[in-house]
Short mmCIF file of C-alpha atoms (C1' of nucleotides) in Angstrom, two decimals:
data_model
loop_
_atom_site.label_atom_id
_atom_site.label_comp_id
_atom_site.label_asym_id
_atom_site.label_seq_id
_atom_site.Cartn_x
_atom_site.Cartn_y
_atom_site.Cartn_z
CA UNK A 1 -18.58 22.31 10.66
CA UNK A 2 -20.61 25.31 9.67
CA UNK A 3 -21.24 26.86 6.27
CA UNK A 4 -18.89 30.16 5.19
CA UNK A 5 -18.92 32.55 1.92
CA UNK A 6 -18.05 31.06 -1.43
CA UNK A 7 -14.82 30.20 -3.09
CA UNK A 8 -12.82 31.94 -5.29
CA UNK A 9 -13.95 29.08 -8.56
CA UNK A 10 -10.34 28.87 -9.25
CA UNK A 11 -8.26 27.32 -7.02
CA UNK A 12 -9.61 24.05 -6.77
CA UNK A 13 -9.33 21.13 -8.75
CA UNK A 14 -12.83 21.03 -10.22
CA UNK A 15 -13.00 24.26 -11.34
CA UNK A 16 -9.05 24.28 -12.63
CA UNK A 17 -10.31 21.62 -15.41
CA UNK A 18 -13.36 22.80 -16.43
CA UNK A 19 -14.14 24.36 -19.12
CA UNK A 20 -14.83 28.42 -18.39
CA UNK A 21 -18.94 28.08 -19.49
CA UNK A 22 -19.31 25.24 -16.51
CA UNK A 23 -18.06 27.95 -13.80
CA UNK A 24 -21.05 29.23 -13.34
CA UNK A 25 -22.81 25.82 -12.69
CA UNK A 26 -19.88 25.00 -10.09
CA UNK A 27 -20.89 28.44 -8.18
CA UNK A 28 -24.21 27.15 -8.13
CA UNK A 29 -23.62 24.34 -6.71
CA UNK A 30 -20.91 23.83 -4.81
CA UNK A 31 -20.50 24.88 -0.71
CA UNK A 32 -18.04 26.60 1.63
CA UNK A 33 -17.79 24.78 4.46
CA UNK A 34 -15.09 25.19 7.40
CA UNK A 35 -13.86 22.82 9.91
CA UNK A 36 -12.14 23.29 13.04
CA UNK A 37 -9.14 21.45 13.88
CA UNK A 38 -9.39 17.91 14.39
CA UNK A 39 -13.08 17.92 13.25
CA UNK A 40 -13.77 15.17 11.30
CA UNK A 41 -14.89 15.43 7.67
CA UNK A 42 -15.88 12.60 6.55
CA UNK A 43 -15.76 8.97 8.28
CA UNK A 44 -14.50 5.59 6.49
CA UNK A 45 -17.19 3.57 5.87
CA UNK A 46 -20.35 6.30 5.54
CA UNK A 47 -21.74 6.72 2.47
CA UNK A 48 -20.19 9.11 -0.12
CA UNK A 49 -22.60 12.07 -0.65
CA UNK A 50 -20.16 14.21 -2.46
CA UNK A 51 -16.37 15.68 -3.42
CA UNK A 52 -14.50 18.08 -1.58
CA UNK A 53 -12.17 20.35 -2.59
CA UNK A 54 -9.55 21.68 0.08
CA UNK A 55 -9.66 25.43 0.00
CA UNK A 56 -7.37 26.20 2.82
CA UNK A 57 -5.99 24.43 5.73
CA UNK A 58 -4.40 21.18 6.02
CA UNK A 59 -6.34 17.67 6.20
CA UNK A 60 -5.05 13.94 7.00
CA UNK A 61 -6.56 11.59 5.38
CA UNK A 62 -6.64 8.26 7.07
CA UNK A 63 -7.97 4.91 7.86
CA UNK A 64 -8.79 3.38 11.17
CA UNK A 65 -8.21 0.24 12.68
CA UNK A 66 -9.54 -0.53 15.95
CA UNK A 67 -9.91 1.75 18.54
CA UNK A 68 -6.60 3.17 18.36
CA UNK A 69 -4.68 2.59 15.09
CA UNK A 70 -4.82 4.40 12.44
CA UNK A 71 -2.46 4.94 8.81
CA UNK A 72 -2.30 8.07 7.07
CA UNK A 73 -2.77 7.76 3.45
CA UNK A 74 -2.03 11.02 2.03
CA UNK A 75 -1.64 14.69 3.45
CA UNK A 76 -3.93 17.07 1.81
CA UNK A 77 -3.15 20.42 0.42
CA UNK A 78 -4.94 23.51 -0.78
CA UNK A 79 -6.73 22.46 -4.37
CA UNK A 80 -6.36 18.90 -3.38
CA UNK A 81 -9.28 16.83 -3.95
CA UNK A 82 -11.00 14.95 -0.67
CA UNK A 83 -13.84 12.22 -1.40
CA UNK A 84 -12.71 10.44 -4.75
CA UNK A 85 -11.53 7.56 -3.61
CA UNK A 86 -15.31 6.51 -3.07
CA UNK A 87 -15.83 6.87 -6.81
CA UNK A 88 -15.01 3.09 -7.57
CA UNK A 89 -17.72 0.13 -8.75
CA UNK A 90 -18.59 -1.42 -6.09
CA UNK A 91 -20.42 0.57 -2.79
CA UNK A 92 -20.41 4.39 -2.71
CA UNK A 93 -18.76 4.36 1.05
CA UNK A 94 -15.84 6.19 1.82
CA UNK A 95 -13.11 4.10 2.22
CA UNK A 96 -10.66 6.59 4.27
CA UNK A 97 -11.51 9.59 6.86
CA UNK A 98 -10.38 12.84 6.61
CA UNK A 99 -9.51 14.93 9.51
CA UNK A 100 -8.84 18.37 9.68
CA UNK A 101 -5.33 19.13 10.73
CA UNK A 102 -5.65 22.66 11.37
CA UNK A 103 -8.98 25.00 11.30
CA UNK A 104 -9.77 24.31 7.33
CA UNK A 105 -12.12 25.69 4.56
CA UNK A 106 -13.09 23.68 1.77
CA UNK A 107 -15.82 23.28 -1.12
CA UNK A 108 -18.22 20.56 -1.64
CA UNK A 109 -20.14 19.27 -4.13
CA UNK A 110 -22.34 16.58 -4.44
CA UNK A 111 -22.14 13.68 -6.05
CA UNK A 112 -24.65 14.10 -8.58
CA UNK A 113 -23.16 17.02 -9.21
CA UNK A 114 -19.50 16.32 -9.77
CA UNK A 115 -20.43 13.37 -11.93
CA UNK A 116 -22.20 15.78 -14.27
CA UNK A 117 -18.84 17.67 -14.19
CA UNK A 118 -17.20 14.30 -15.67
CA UNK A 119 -19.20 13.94 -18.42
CA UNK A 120 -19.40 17.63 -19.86
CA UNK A 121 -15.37 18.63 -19.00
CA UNK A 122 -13.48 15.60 -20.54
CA UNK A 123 -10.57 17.71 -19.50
CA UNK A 124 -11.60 17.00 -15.98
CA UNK A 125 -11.64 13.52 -16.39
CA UNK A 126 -8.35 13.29 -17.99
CA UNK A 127 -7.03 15.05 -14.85
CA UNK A 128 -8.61 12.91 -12.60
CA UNK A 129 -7.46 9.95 -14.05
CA UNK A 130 -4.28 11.06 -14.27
CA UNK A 131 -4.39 11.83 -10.65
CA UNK A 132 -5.75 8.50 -9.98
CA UNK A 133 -2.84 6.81 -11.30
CA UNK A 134 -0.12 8.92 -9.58
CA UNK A 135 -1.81 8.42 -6.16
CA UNK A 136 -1.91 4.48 -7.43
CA UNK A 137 1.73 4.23 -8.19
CA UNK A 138 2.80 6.43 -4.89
CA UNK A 139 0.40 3.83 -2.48
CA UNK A 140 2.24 0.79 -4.12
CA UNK A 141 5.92 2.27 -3.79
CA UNK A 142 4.81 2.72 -0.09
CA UNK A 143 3.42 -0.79 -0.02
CA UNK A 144 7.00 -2.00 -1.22
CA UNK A 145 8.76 0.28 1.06
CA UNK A 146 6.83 -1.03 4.25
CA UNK A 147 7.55 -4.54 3.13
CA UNK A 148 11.01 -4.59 2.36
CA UNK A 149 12.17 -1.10 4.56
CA UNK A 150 12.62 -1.03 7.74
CA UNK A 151 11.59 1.79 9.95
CA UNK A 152 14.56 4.29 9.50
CA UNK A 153 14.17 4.54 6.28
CA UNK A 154 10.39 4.55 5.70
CA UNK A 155 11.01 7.78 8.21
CA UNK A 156 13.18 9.32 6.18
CA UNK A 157 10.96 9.00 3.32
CA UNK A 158 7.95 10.35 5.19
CA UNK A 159 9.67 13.22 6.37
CA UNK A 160 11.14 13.57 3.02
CA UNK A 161 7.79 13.36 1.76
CA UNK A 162 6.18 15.73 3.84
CA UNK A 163 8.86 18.36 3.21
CA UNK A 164 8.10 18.12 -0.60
CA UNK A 165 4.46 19.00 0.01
CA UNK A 166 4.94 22.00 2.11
CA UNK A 167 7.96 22.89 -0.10
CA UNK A 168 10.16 24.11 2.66
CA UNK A 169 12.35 22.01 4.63
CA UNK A 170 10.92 23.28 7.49
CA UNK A 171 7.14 21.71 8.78
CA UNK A 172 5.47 20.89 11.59
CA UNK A 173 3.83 17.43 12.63
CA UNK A 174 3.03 15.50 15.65
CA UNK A 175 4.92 12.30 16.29
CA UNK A 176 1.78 10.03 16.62
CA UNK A 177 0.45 11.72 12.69
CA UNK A 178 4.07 10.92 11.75
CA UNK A 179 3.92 7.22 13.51
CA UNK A 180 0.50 6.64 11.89
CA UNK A 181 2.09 8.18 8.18
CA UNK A 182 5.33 5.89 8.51
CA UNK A 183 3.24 2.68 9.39
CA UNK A 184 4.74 1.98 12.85
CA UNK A 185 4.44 2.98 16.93
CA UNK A 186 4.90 6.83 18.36
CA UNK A 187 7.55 5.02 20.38
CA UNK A 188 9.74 3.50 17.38
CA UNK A 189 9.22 7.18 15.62
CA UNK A 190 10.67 8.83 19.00
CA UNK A 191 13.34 6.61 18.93
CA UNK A 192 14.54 6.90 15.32
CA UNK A 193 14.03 10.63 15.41
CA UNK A 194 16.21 10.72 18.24
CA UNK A 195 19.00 8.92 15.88
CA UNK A 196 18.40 11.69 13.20
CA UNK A 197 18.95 14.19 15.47
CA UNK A 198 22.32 12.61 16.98
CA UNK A 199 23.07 12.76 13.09
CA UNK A 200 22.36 16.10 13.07
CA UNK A 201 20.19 15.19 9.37
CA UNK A 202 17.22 16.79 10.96
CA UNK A 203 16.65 19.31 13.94
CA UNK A 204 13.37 19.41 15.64
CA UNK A 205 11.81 21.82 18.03
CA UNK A 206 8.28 21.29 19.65
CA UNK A 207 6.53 20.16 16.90
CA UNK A 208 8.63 21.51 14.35
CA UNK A 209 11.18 19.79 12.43
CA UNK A 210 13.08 20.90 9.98
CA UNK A 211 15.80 18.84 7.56
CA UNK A 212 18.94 19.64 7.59
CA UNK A 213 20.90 17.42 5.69
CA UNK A 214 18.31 16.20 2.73
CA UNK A 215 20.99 14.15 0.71
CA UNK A 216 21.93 12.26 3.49
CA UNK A 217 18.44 11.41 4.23
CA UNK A 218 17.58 10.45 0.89
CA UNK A 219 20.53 7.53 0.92
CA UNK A 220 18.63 6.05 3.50
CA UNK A 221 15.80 5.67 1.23
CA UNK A 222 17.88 3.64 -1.48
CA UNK A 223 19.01 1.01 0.37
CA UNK B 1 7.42 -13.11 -27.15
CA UNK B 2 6.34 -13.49 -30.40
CA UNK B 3 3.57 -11.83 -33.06
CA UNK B 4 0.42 -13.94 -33.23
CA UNK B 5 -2.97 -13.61 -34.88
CA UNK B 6 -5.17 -11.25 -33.67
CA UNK B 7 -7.66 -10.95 -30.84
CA UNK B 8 -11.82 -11.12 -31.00
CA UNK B 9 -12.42 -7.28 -30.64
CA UNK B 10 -14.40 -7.71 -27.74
CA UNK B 11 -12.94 -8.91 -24.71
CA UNK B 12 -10.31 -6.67 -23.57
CA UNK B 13 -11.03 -3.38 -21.23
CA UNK B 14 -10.42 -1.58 -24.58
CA UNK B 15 -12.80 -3.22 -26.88
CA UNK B 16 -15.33 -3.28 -24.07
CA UNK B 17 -15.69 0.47 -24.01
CA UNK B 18 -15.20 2.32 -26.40
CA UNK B 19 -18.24 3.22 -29.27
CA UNK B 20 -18.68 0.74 -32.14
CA UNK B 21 -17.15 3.14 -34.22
CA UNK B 22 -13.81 2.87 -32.91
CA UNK B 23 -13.56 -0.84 -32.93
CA UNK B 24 -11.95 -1.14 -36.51
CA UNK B 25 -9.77 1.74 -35.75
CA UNK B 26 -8.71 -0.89 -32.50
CA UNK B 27 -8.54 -3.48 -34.77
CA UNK B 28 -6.04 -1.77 -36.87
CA UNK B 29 -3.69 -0.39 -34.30
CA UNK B 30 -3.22 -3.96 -31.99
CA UNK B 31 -1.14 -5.87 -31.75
CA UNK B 32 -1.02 -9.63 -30.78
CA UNK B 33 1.50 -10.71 -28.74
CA UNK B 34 2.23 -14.07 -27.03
CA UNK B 35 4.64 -15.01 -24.06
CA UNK B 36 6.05 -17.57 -22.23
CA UNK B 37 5.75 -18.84 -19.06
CA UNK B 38 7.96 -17.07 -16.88
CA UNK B 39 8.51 -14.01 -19.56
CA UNK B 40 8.58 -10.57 -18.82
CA UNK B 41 5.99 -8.43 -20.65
CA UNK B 42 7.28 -5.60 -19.45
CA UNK B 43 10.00 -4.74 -16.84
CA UNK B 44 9.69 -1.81 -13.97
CA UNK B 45 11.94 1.62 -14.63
CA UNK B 46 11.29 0.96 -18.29
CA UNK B 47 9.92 4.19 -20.72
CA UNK B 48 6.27 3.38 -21.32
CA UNK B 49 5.62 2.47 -25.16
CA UNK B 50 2.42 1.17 -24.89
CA UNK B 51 -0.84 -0.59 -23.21
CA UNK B 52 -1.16 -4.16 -22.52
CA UNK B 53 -4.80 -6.32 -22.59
CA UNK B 54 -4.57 -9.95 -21.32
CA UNK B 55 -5.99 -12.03 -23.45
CA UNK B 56 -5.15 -15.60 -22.56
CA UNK B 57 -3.19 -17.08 -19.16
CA UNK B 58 -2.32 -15.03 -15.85
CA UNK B 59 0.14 -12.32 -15.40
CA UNK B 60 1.57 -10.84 -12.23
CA UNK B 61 2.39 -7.34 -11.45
CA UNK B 62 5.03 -7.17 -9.54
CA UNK B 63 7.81 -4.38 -8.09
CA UNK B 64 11.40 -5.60 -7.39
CA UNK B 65 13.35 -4.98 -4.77
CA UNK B 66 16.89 -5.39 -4.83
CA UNK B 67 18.36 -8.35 -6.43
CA UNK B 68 15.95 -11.29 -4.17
CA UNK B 69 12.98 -9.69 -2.61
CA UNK B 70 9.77 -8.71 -4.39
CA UNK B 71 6.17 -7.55 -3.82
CA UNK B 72 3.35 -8.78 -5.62
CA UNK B 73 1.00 -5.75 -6.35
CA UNK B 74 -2.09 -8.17 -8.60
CA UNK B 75 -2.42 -10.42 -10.65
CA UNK B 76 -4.32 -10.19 -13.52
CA UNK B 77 -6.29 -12.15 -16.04
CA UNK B 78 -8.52 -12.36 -19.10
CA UNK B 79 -9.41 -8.76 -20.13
CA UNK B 80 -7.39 -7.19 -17.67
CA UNK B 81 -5.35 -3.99 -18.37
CA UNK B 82 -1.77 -4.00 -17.88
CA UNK B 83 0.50 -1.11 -18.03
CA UNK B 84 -1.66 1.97 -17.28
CA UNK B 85 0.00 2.72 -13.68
CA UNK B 86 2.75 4.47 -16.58
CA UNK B 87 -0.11 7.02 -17.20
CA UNK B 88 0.36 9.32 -14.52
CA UNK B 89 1.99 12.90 -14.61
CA UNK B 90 5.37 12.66 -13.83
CA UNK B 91 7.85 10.24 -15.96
CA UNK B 92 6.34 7.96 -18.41
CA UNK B 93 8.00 4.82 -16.85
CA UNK B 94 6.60 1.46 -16.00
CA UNK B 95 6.34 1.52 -12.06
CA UNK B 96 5.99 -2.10 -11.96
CA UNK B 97 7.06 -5.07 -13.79
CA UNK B 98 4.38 -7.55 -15.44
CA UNK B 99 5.61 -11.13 -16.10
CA UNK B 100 3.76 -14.14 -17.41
CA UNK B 101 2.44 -17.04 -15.00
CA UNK B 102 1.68 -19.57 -17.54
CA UNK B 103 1.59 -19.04 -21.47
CA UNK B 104 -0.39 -15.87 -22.37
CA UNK B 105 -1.26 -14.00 -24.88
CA UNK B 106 -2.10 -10.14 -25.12
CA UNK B 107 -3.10 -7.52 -27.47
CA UNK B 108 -0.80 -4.41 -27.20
CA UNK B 109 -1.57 -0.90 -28.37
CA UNK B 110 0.55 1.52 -28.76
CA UNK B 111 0.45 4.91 -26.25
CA UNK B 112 -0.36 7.54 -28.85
CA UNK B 113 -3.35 4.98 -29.92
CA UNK B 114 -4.26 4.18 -26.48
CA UNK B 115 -4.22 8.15 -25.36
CA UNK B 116 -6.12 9.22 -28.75
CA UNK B 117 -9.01 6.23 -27.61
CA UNK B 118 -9.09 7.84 -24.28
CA UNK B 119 -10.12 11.00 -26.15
CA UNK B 120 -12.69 9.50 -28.26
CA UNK B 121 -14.50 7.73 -25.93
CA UNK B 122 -15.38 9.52 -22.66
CA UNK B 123 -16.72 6.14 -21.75
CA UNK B 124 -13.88 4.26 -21.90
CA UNK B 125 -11.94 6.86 -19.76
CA UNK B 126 -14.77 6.40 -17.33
CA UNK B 127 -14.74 3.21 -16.83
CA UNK B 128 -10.58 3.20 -16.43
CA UNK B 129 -11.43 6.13 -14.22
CA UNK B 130 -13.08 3.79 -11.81
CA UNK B 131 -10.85 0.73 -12.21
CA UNK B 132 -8.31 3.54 -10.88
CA UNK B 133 -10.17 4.61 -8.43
CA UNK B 134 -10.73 0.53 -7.08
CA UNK B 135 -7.26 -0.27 -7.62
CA UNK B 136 -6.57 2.42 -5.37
CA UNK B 137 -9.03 1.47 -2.92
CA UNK B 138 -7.52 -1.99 -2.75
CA UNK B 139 -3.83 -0.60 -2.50
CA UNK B 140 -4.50 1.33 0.63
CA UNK B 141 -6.69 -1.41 2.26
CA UNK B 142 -3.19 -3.78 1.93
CA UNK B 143 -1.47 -0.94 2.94
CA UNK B 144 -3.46 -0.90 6.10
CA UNK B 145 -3.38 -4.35 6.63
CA UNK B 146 0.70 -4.70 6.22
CA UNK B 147 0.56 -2.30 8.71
CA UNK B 148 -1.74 -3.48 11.28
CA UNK B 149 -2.20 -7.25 10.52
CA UNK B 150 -0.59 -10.24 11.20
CA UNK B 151 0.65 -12.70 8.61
CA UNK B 152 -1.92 -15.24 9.85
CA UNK B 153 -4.19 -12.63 8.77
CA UNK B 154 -2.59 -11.57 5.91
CA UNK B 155 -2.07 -14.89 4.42
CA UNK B 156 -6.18 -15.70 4.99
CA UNK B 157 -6.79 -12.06 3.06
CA UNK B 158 -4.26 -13.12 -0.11
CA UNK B 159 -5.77 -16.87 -0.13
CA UNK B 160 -9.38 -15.04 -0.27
CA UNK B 161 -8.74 -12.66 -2.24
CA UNK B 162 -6.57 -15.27 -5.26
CA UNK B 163 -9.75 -17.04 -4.58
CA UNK B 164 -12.02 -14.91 -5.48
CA UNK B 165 -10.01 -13.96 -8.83
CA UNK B 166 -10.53 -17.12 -10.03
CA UNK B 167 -14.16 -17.58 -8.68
CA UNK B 168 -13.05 -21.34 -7.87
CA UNK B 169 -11.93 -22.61 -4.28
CA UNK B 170 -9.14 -24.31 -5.66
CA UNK B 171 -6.66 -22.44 -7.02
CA UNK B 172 -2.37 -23.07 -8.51
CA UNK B 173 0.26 -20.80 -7.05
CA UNK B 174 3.61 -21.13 -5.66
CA UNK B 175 4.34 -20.21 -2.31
CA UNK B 176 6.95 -18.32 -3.16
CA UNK B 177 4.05 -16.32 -5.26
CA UNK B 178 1.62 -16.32 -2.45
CA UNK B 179 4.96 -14.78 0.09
CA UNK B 180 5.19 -12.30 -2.34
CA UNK B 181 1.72 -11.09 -2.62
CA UNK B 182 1.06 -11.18 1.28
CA UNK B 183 3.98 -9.03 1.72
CA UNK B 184 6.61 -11.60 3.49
CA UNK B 185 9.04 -14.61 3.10
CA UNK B 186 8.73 -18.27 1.73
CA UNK B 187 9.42 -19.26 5.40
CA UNK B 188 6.74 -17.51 7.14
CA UNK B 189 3.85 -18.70 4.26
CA UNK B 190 5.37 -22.13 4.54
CA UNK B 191 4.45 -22.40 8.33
CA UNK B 192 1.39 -20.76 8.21
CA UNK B 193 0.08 -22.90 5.39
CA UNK B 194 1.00 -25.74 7.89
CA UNK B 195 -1.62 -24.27 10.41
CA UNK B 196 -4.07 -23.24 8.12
CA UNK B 197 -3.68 -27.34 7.16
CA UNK B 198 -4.27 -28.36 10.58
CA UNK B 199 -6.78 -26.29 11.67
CA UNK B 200 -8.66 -27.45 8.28
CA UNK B 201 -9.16 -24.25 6.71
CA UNK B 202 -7.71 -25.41 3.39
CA UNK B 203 -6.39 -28.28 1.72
CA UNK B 204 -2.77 -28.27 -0.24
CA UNK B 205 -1.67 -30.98 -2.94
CA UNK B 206 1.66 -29.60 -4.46
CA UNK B 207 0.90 -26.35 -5.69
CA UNK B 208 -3.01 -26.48 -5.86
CA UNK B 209 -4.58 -25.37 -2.79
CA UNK B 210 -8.35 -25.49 -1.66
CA UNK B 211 -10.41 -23.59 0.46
CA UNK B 212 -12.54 -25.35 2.19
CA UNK B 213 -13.87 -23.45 4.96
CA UNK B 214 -14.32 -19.68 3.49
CA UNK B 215 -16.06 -18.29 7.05
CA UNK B 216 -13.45 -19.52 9.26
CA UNK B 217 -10.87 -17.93 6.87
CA UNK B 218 -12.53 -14.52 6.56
CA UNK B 219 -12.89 -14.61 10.56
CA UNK B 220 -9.20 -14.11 10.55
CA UNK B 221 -9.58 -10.84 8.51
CA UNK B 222 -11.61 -8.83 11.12
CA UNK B 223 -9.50 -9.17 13.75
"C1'" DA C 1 17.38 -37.68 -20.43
"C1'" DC C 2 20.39 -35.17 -17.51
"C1'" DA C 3 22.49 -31.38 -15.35
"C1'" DA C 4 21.73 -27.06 -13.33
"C1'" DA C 5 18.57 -24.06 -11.20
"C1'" DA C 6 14.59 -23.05 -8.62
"C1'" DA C 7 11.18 -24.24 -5.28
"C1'" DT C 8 10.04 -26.60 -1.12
"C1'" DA C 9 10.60 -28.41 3.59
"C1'" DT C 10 11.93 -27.70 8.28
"C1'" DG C 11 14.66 -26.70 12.44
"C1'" DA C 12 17.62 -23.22 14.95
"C1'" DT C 13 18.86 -18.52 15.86
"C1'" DC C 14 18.60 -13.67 15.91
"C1'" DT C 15 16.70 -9.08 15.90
"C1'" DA C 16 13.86 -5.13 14.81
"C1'" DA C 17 10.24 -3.32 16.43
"C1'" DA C 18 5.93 -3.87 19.13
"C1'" DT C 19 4.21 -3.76 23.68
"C1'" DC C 20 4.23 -2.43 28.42
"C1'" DA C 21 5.04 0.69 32.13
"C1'" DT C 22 5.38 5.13 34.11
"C1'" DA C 23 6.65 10.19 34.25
"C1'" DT C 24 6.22 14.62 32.40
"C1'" DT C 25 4.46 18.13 29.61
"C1'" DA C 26 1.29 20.30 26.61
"C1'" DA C 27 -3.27 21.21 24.90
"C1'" DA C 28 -8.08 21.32 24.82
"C1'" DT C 29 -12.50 22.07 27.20
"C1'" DC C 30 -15.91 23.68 30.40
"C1'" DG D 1 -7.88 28.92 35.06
"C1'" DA D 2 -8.65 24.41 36.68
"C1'" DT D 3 -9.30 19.83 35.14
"C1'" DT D 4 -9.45 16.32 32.05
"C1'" DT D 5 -7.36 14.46 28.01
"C1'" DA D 6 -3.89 13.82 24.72
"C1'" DA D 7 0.96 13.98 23.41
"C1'" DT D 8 5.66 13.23 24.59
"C1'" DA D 9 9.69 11.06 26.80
"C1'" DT D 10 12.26 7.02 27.92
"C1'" DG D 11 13.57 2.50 29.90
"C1'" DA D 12 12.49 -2.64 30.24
"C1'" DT D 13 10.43 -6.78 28.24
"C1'" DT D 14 8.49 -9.62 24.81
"C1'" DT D 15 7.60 -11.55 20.40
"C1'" DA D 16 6.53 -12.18 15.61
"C1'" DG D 17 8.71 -12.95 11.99
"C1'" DA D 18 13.16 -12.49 9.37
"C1'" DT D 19 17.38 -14.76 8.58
"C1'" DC D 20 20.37 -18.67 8.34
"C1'" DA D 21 21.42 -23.39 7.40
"C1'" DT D 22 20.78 -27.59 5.05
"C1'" DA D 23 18.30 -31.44 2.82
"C1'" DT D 24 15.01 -32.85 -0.58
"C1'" DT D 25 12.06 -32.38 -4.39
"C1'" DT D 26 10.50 -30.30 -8.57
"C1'" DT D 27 11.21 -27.66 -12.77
"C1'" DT D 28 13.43 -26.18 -16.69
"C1'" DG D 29 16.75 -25.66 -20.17
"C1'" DT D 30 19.79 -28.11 -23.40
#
DNA sequence: ACAAAAATATGATCTAAATCATATTAAATC
DNA sequence: GATTTAATATGATTTAGATCATATTTTTGT
């Protein structure tokens, strides 16, 4: 990680809901810092010193379990907010990781800071909430879906899912982040990918897959 | 469900935080309602009309799946908020369905009311900022462990966790309940309540079950 | 109080998906 | 640019847990 030039104070998600007199305040305080790929930003379980905001690049955010499993909570975006989830009542730790995905910029804040930014934008706290909640209901359809869905289908949510972030049907992602996002192995992913293919409802290349039939993909979801 | 009297003013998530001011403004605007056991407050894919407080008895929150299967996403209790997962951005539809455990009573307000208290009292919005952001917390750590645990596991987490809700070892719910919440089938909890018999861990007369050896149980969690 | 419905108990069977094993290829690092 | 490390490919094997089947007990509605 190493500190950069400023942000633009509009992009993000802090300075999108304040009010215009806090801008200022939010140049003052906040910091451009970059990452490399697969640098780590922050670690589950270290204490929460502040918010991020992503600024550009992409970012998985994920938790680990033992040495070698992990599950990918959510993909984040440019504007998308890193860190919040440590803003509960109980322990200020992070309760997720997030790892850059791709050589990333983003702005931080610290806590002290950001909490200041609650209580004089109420705006900002609307948003947030609001944010909360969507995240909330999203995590427990997943928690139904990996339940009572079995793998084919979970996959062609995630890759569903992923496609609506980068709004193109085209996107790239490694088979383990994909494994890890779906909730099952890199081999079970392989192998169900390989079906899709066969199906000819997606076509992948290196890395890159791209969806080719997305109705047909979505009645696997629906079952 | 029927009308009833109305509610102290001071229990509920609502009451709790918002200014003195506002409290006879509450009192005007809720509503008393009471259910039966086994009635549904309010049913998942439903518009959102209003906020729910728990007043009296236990409620779970629940998503459906298909005609049989079902996952249990909390249950809640005395001053708990129901209904607020309908606050996010998109639709205003319930994402879950709430039904009652045992006879309960609530206080309902209606959204406009509910939204127009948010606004008033940046402390109330706060503090459901932060239930958010633990709800959250508490989605993705089940999300994690349906992913990575075992039902053994599992099973020990929900038993710990219903525990701890109602700060007693010994605690009423049906196993079909407790399948539910842990994310499986009636089966499966049946014959790992057997083991947790034998090995001691807890105690079951019909639907009561005891804890008796907490440690042992949590050991099964960090695995 | 009684019939119908739901929950529980328990064994037998089946299967989706995890795990293991081993090449091959691609990517990062010094 | 060579070397270590990580990702991918693919078959074989194992297993946890779902499903099925059926009997019994408990609830609940009328």
């Amino acid at each position: 990680m190493k500190k950069a030039g400023s942000c633009d104070l509009k992009t993000c998600f802090l300075c999108q809901f304040s009010i215009p007199e806090w801008i200022a305040a939010i140049g003052d305080h906040k910091q451009h810092l970059s990452y490399k790929k697969n640098e780590t930003i922050f670690q589950e379980g270290s204490p929460v010193k502040g918010i991020y905001f992503l600024y550009d690049g992409k970012v998985k955010v994920h938790k680990q379990w033992g040495a070698e499993k992990e599950l990918i909570v959510r993909f984040a975006q440019k504007g998308d907010i890193l860190g919040h989830r440590g803003l509960g009542s109980g322990e200020r730790l992070y309760t997720v990781s997030a790892t850059a995905l791709e050589d990333t910029t983003v702005c931080y804040t610290d806590l002290a800071f950001f909490e200041a930014s609650l209580k004089v934008n109420p705006q900002l706290t609307l948003k947030l909430m609001q944010f909360y909640a969507d995240e909330l209901q999203e995590a427990e359809r997943k928690m139904r879906n990996l339940v009572h869905m079995d793998v084919k289908s979970r996959l062609a949510d995630a890759l569903l899912d992923i496609s609506r972030l980068h709004n193109d049907v085209q996107f790239t992602i490694s088979r383990q982040d994909l494994a890890a996002f779906a909730g099952t192995t890199y081999e079970t992913i392989y192998r169900n990918l390989q079906e899709f293919i066969q199906e000819k409802l997606i076509a992948v290349d290196g890395k890159s897959i791209t969806i080719l039939q997305e109705k047909k993909l979505k009645k696997y979801i629906t079952l």
